[in-house]
PDB file of C-alpha atoms in Angstrom:
ATOM      1  CA  UNK Y   1     -12.386   2.279   2.886  1.00 42.00           C
ATOM      2  CA  UNK Y   2     -11.621   3.293   6.459  1.00 47.00           C
ATOM      3  CA  UNK Y   3      -8.240   2.833   8.079  1.00 51.00           C
ATOM      4  CA  UNK Y   4      -7.333  -0.134   5.934  1.00 51.00           C
ATOM      5  CA  UNK Y   5      -6.434   1.591   2.630  1.00 49.00           C
ATOM      6  CA  UNK Y   6      -2.756   2.280   3.248  1.00 50.00           C
ATOM      7  CA  UNK Y   7       0.677   2.637   1.829  1.00 61.00           C
ATOM      8  CA  UNK Y   8       1.417  -0.446  -0.314  1.00 71.00           C
ATOM      9  CA  UNK Y   9       4.732  -1.081   1.423  1.00 80.00           C
ATOM     10  CA  UNK Y  10       3.410  -0.705   4.943  1.00 88.00           C
ATOM     11  CA  UNK Y  11       2.622  -3.783   6.989  1.00 90.00           C
ATOM     12  CA  UNK Y  12      -0.372  -3.526   9.298  1.00 94.00           C
ATOM     13  CA  UNK Y  13      -0.709  -6.115  12.040  1.00 95.00           C
ATOM     14  CA  UNK Y  14      -3.913  -6.698  13.989  1.00 96.00           C
ATOM     15  CA  UNK Y  15      -3.145  -8.849  17.017  1.00 95.00           C
ATOM     16  CA  UNK Y  16      -4.026  -9.448  20.653  1.00 94.00           C
ATOM     17  CA  UNK Y  17      -1.265  -9.003  23.214  1.00 93.00           C
ATOM     18  CA  UNK Y  18      -3.320 -11.379  25.367  1.00 90.00           C
ATOM     19  CA  UNK Y  19      -2.100 -14.384  23.386  1.00 85.00           C
ATOM     20  CA  UNK Y  20       1.424 -15.633  22.747  1.00 85.00           C
ATOM     21  CA  UNK Y  21       1.178 -15.718  18.936  1.00 86.00           C
ATOM     22  CA  UNK Y  22       0.137 -12.067  18.944  1.00 90.00           C
ATOM     23  CA  UNK Y  23       3.026 -11.086  21.199  1.00 90.00           C
ATOM     24  CA  UNK Y  24       5.566 -12.986  19.061  1.00 90.00           C
ATOM     25  CA  UNK Y  25       4.277 -11.562  15.797  1.00 91.00           C
ATOM     26  CA  UNK Y  26       4.255  -8.038  17.182  1.00 92.00           C
ATOM     27  CA  UNK Y  27       7.916  -8.463  18.159  1.00 91.00           C
ATOM     28  CA  UNK Y  28       8.776  -9.671  14.623  1.00 88.00           C
ATOM     29  CA  UNK Y  29       6.971  -6.785  12.956  1.00 89.00           C
ATOM     30  CA  UNK Y  30       8.454  -4.212  15.361  1.00 89.00           C
ATOM     31  CA  UNK Y  31      11.981  -5.476  14.695  1.00 88.00           C
ATOM     32  CA  UNK Y  32      11.543  -6.035  10.942  1.00 83.00           C
ATOM     33  CA  UNK Y  33      12.785  -2.605   9.952  1.00 85.00           C
ATOM     34  CA  UNK Y  34       9.789  -2.393   7.599  1.00 85.00           C
ATOM     35  CA  UNK Y  35       7.291   0.448   7.639  1.00 91.00           C
ATOM     36  CA  UNK Y  36       4.537  -0.859   9.909  1.00 92.00           C
ATOM     37  CA  UNK Y  37       1.507  -0.165  12.030  1.00 94.00           C
ATOM     38  CA  UNK Y  38       0.621  -2.557  14.838  1.00 94.00           C
ATOM     39  CA  UNK Y  39      -2.842  -2.575  16.329  1.00 96.00           C
ATOM     40  CA  UNK Y  40      -3.182  -4.397  19.635  1.00 96.00           C
ATOM     41  CA  UNK Y  41      -6.896  -5.113  19.757  1.00 95.00           C
ATOM     42  CA  UNK Y  42      -6.632  -5.567  23.535  1.00 93.00           C
ATOM     43  CA  UNK Y  43      -5.826  -1.859  23.836  1.00 94.00           C
ATOM     44  CA  UNK Y  44      -7.289  -0.334  20.673  1.00 94.00           C
ATOM     45  CA  UNK Y  45     -10.956  -0.566  19.809  1.00 91.00           C
ATOM     46  CA  UNK Y  46     -11.502  -2.041  16.348  1.00 94.00           C
ATOM     47  CA  UNK Y  47     -14.899  -1.126  14.899  1.00 92.00           C
ATOM     48  CA  UNK Y  48     -17.413  -3.611  13.563  1.00 92.00           C
ATOM     49  CA  UNK Y  49     -16.826  -2.168  10.097  1.00 92.00           C
ATOM     50  CA  UNK Y  50     -13.083  -2.783  10.386  1.00 94.00           C
ATOM     51  CA  UNK Y  51     -13.656  -6.377  11.549  1.00 95.00           C
ATOM     52  CA  UNK Y  52     -16.016  -6.902   8.620  1.00 94.00           C
ATOM     53  CA  UNK Y  53     -13.359  -5.523   6.225  1.00 95.00           C
ATOM     54  CA  UNK Y  54     -10.700  -7.769   7.762  1.00 96.00           C
ATOM     55  CA  UNK Y  55     -12.916 -10.849   7.460  1.00 96.00           C
ATOM     56  CA  UNK Y  56     -13.837  -9.945   3.893  1.00 96.00           C
ATOM     57  CA  UNK Y  57     -10.184  -9.341   2.987  1.00 97.00           C
ATOM     58  CA  UNK Y  58      -9.399 -12.834   4.270  1.00 97.00           C
ATOM     59  CA  UNK Y  59     -12.399 -14.312   2.451  1.00 97.00           C
ATOM     60  CA  UNK Y  60     -13.922 -15.415   5.762  1.00 96.00           C
ATOM     61  CA  UNK Y  61     -16.901 -14.762   7.997  1.00 95.00           C
ATOM     62  CA  UNK Y  62     -16.421 -12.744  11.188  1.00 95.00           C
ATOM     63  CA  UNK Y  63     -17.178 -15.939  13.151  1.00 95.00           C
ATOM     64  CA  UNK Y  64     -14.062 -17.537  11.597  1.00 95.00           C
ATOM     65  CA  UNK Y  65     -11.888 -14.948  13.348  1.00 96.00           C
ATOM     66  CA  UNK Y  66     -12.986 -16.124  16.806  1.00 95.00           C
ATOM     67  CA  UNK Y  67     -11.175 -18.989  18.530  1.00 93.00           C
ATOM     68  CA  UNK Y  68     -14.089 -21.045  19.839  1.00 93.00           C
ATOM     69  CA  UNK Y  69     -11.752 -23.859  20.953  1.00 91.00           C
ATOM     70  CA  UNK Y  70     -10.260 -21.934  23.859  1.00 90.00           C
ATOM     71  CA  UNK Y  71     -11.244 -23.254  27.312  1.00 92.00           C
ATOM     72  CA  UNK Y  72     -12.007 -19.627  28.253  1.00 90.00           C
ATOM     73  CA  UNK Y  73     -14.411 -19.322  25.350  1.00 93.00           C
ATOM     74  CA  UNK Y  74     -16.214 -22.558  26.231  1.00 92.00           C
ATOM     75  CA  UNK Y  75     -16.442 -21.425  29.851  1.00 92.00           C
ATOM     76  CA  UNK Y  76     -17.998 -18.107  28.844  1.00 90.00           C
ATOM     77  CA  UNK Y  77     -20.246 -19.203  25.968  1.00 89.00           C
ATOM     78  CA  UNK Y  78     -20.797 -22.910  26.618  1.00 86.00           C
ATOM     79  CA  UNK Y  79     -19.330 -26.131  25.243  1.00 82.00           C
ATOM     80  CA  UNK Y  80     -21.705 -26.430  22.315  1.00 82.00           C
ATOM     81  CA  UNK Y  81     -21.725 -24.767  18.925  1.00 80.00           C
ATOM     82  CA  UNK Y  82     -22.405 -21.069  19.347  1.00 83.00           C
ATOM     83  CA  UNK Y  83     -24.824 -19.776  16.728  1.00 87.00           C
ATOM     84  CA  UNK Y  84     -24.610 -16.001  16.477  1.00 91.00           C
ATOM     85  CA  UNK Y  85     -25.170 -13.463  13.764  1.00 92.00           C
ATOM     86  CA  UNK Y  86     -22.346 -11.170  12.651  1.00 91.00           C
ATOM     87  CA  UNK Y  87     -23.243  -8.607  15.328  1.00 92.00           C
ATOM     88  CA  UNK Y  88     -22.959 -11.270  17.999  1.00 94.00           C
ATOM     89  CA  UNK Y  89     -19.498 -12.309  16.838  1.00 95.00           C
ATOM     90  CA  UNK Y  90     -18.438  -8.663  16.614  1.00 94.00           C
ATOM     91  CA  UNK Y  91     -19.542  -8.146  20.234  1.00 93.00           C
ATOM     92  CA  UNK Y  92     -17.444 -11.137  21.305  1.00 93.00           C
ATOM     93  CA  UNK Y  93     -14.328  -9.673  19.636  1.00 93.00           C
ATOM     94  CA  UNK Y  94     -15.103  -6.268  21.115  1.00 91.00           C
ATOM     95  CA  UNK Y  95     -15.578  -7.521  24.688  1.00 91.00           C
ATOM     96  CA  UNK Y  96     -12.989 -10.326  24.614  1.00 91.00           C
ATOM     97  CA  UNK Y  97     -10.133  -9.482  22.244  1.00 91.00           C
ATOM     98  CA  UNK Y  98      -8.220 -12.493  23.585  1.00 91.00           C
ATOM     99  CA  UNK Y  99     -10.620 -14.689  21.572  1.00 93.00           C
ATOM    100  CA  UNK Y 100      -9.139 -13.485  18.271  1.00 94.00           C
ATOM    101  CA  UNK Y 101      -8.047 -16.765  16.660  1.00 93.00           C
ATOM    102  CA  UNK Y 102      -4.988 -15.577  14.744  1.00 93.00           C
ATOM    103  CA  UNK Y 103      -3.129 -12.394  14.013  1.00 94.00           C
ATOM    104  CA  UNK Y 104      -3.992 -10.644  10.758  1.00 96.00           C
ATOM    105  CA  UNK Y 105      -1.475  -8.873   8.574  1.00 93.00           C
ATOM    106  CA  UNK Y 106      -2.276  -6.529   5.726  1.00 93.00           C
ATOM    107  CA  UNK Y 107       0.464  -5.835   3.218  1.00 89.00           C
ATOM    108  CA  UNK Y 108      -0.641  -3.732   0.275  1.00 86.00           C
ATOM    109  CA  UNK Y 109      -3.941  -5.287  -0.774  1.00 89.00           C
ATOM    110  CA  UNK Y 110      -3.122  -8.744   0.630  1.00 91.00           C
ATOM    111  CA  UNK Y 111      -4.785  -9.904   3.820  1.00 95.00           C
ATOM    112  CA  UNK Y 112      -3.035 -12.792   5.533  1.00 94.00           C
ATOM    113  CA  UNK Y 113      -4.059 -14.671   8.647  1.00 94.00           C
ATOM    114  CA  UNK Y 114      -0.968 -15.684  10.597  1.00 92.00           C
ATOM    115  CA  UNK Y 115      -1.117 -18.676  12.910  1.00 89.00           C
ATOM    116  CA  UNK Y 116       2.549 -18.671  13.940  1.00 86.00           C
ATOM    117  CA  UNK Y 117       5.756 -16.690  13.837  1.00 81.00           C
ATOM    118  CA  UNK Y 118       7.051 -18.913  11.025  1.00 84.00           C
ATOM    119  CA  UNK Y 119       4.026 -17.857   8.926  1.00 84.00           C
ATOM    120  CA  UNK Y 120       5.265 -14.288   9.258  1.00 81.00           C
ATOM    121  CA  UNK Y 121       8.708 -15.205   7.939  1.00 79.00           C
ATOM    122  CA  UNK Y 122       7.175 -17.127   5.038  1.00 81.00           C
ATOM    123  CA  UNK Y 123       4.868 -14.296   3.929  1.00 77.00           C
ATOM    124  CA  UNK Y 124       6.827 -11.198   4.828  1.00 70.00           C
ATOM    125  CA  UNK Y 125      10.382 -12.106   3.871  1.00 64.00           C
ATOM    126  CA  UNK Y 126       9.955 -13.978   0.584  1.00 57.00           C
ATOM    127  CA  UNK Y 127      12.879 -12.061  -0.933  1.00 54.00           C
ATOM    128  CA  UNK Y 128      15.280 -13.484   1.647  1.00 49.00           C
ATOM    129  CA  UNK Y 129      14.133 -17.083   1.144  1.00 46.00           C
ATOM    130  CA  UNK Y 130      16.950 -18.485  -0.969  1.00 47.00           C
ATOM    131  CA  UNK Y 131      16.404 -16.435  -4.110  1.00 44.00           C
ATOM    132  CA  UNK Y 132      19.611 -15.864  -6.052  1.00 46.00           C
ATOM    133  CA  UNK Y 133      20.718 -12.253  -6.063  1.00 43.00           C
ATOM    134  CA  UNK Y 134      21.380 -10.927  -9.589  1.00 47.00           C
ATOM    135  CA  UNK Y 135      24.692  -9.336  -8.560  1.00 46.00           C
ATOM    136  CA  UNK Y 136      27.955 -11.032  -7.682  1.00 44.00           C
TER     137      UNK Y 136
END
């Protein structure tokens, strides 16, 4: 299944360094001390197949991964609803990685779309969220 089948403990982050959420999340993952792989889609080409796998893992369409609300996006593609097939959306992500809506984290077989740094804390550090430790 391509690059995505990985070590269960490893965290893989797909993000764009061209947006602030991506930069923040990358910093969290880098400093987490956890085994990780970060993929900055602004610098690393992600294939159409990988995007399709990411969308499928999230239970979404490829079009859902694109932030169509950005002023930049509207300037480039017009104010109105953009009706493209999967290939069209894949080309947008390929040519304009900054239009990636949210960062995507894969942990084991879980795909999680992160919209903020606090999402990362919620999903990635559940063991440190007030659970009683069994030892005294």
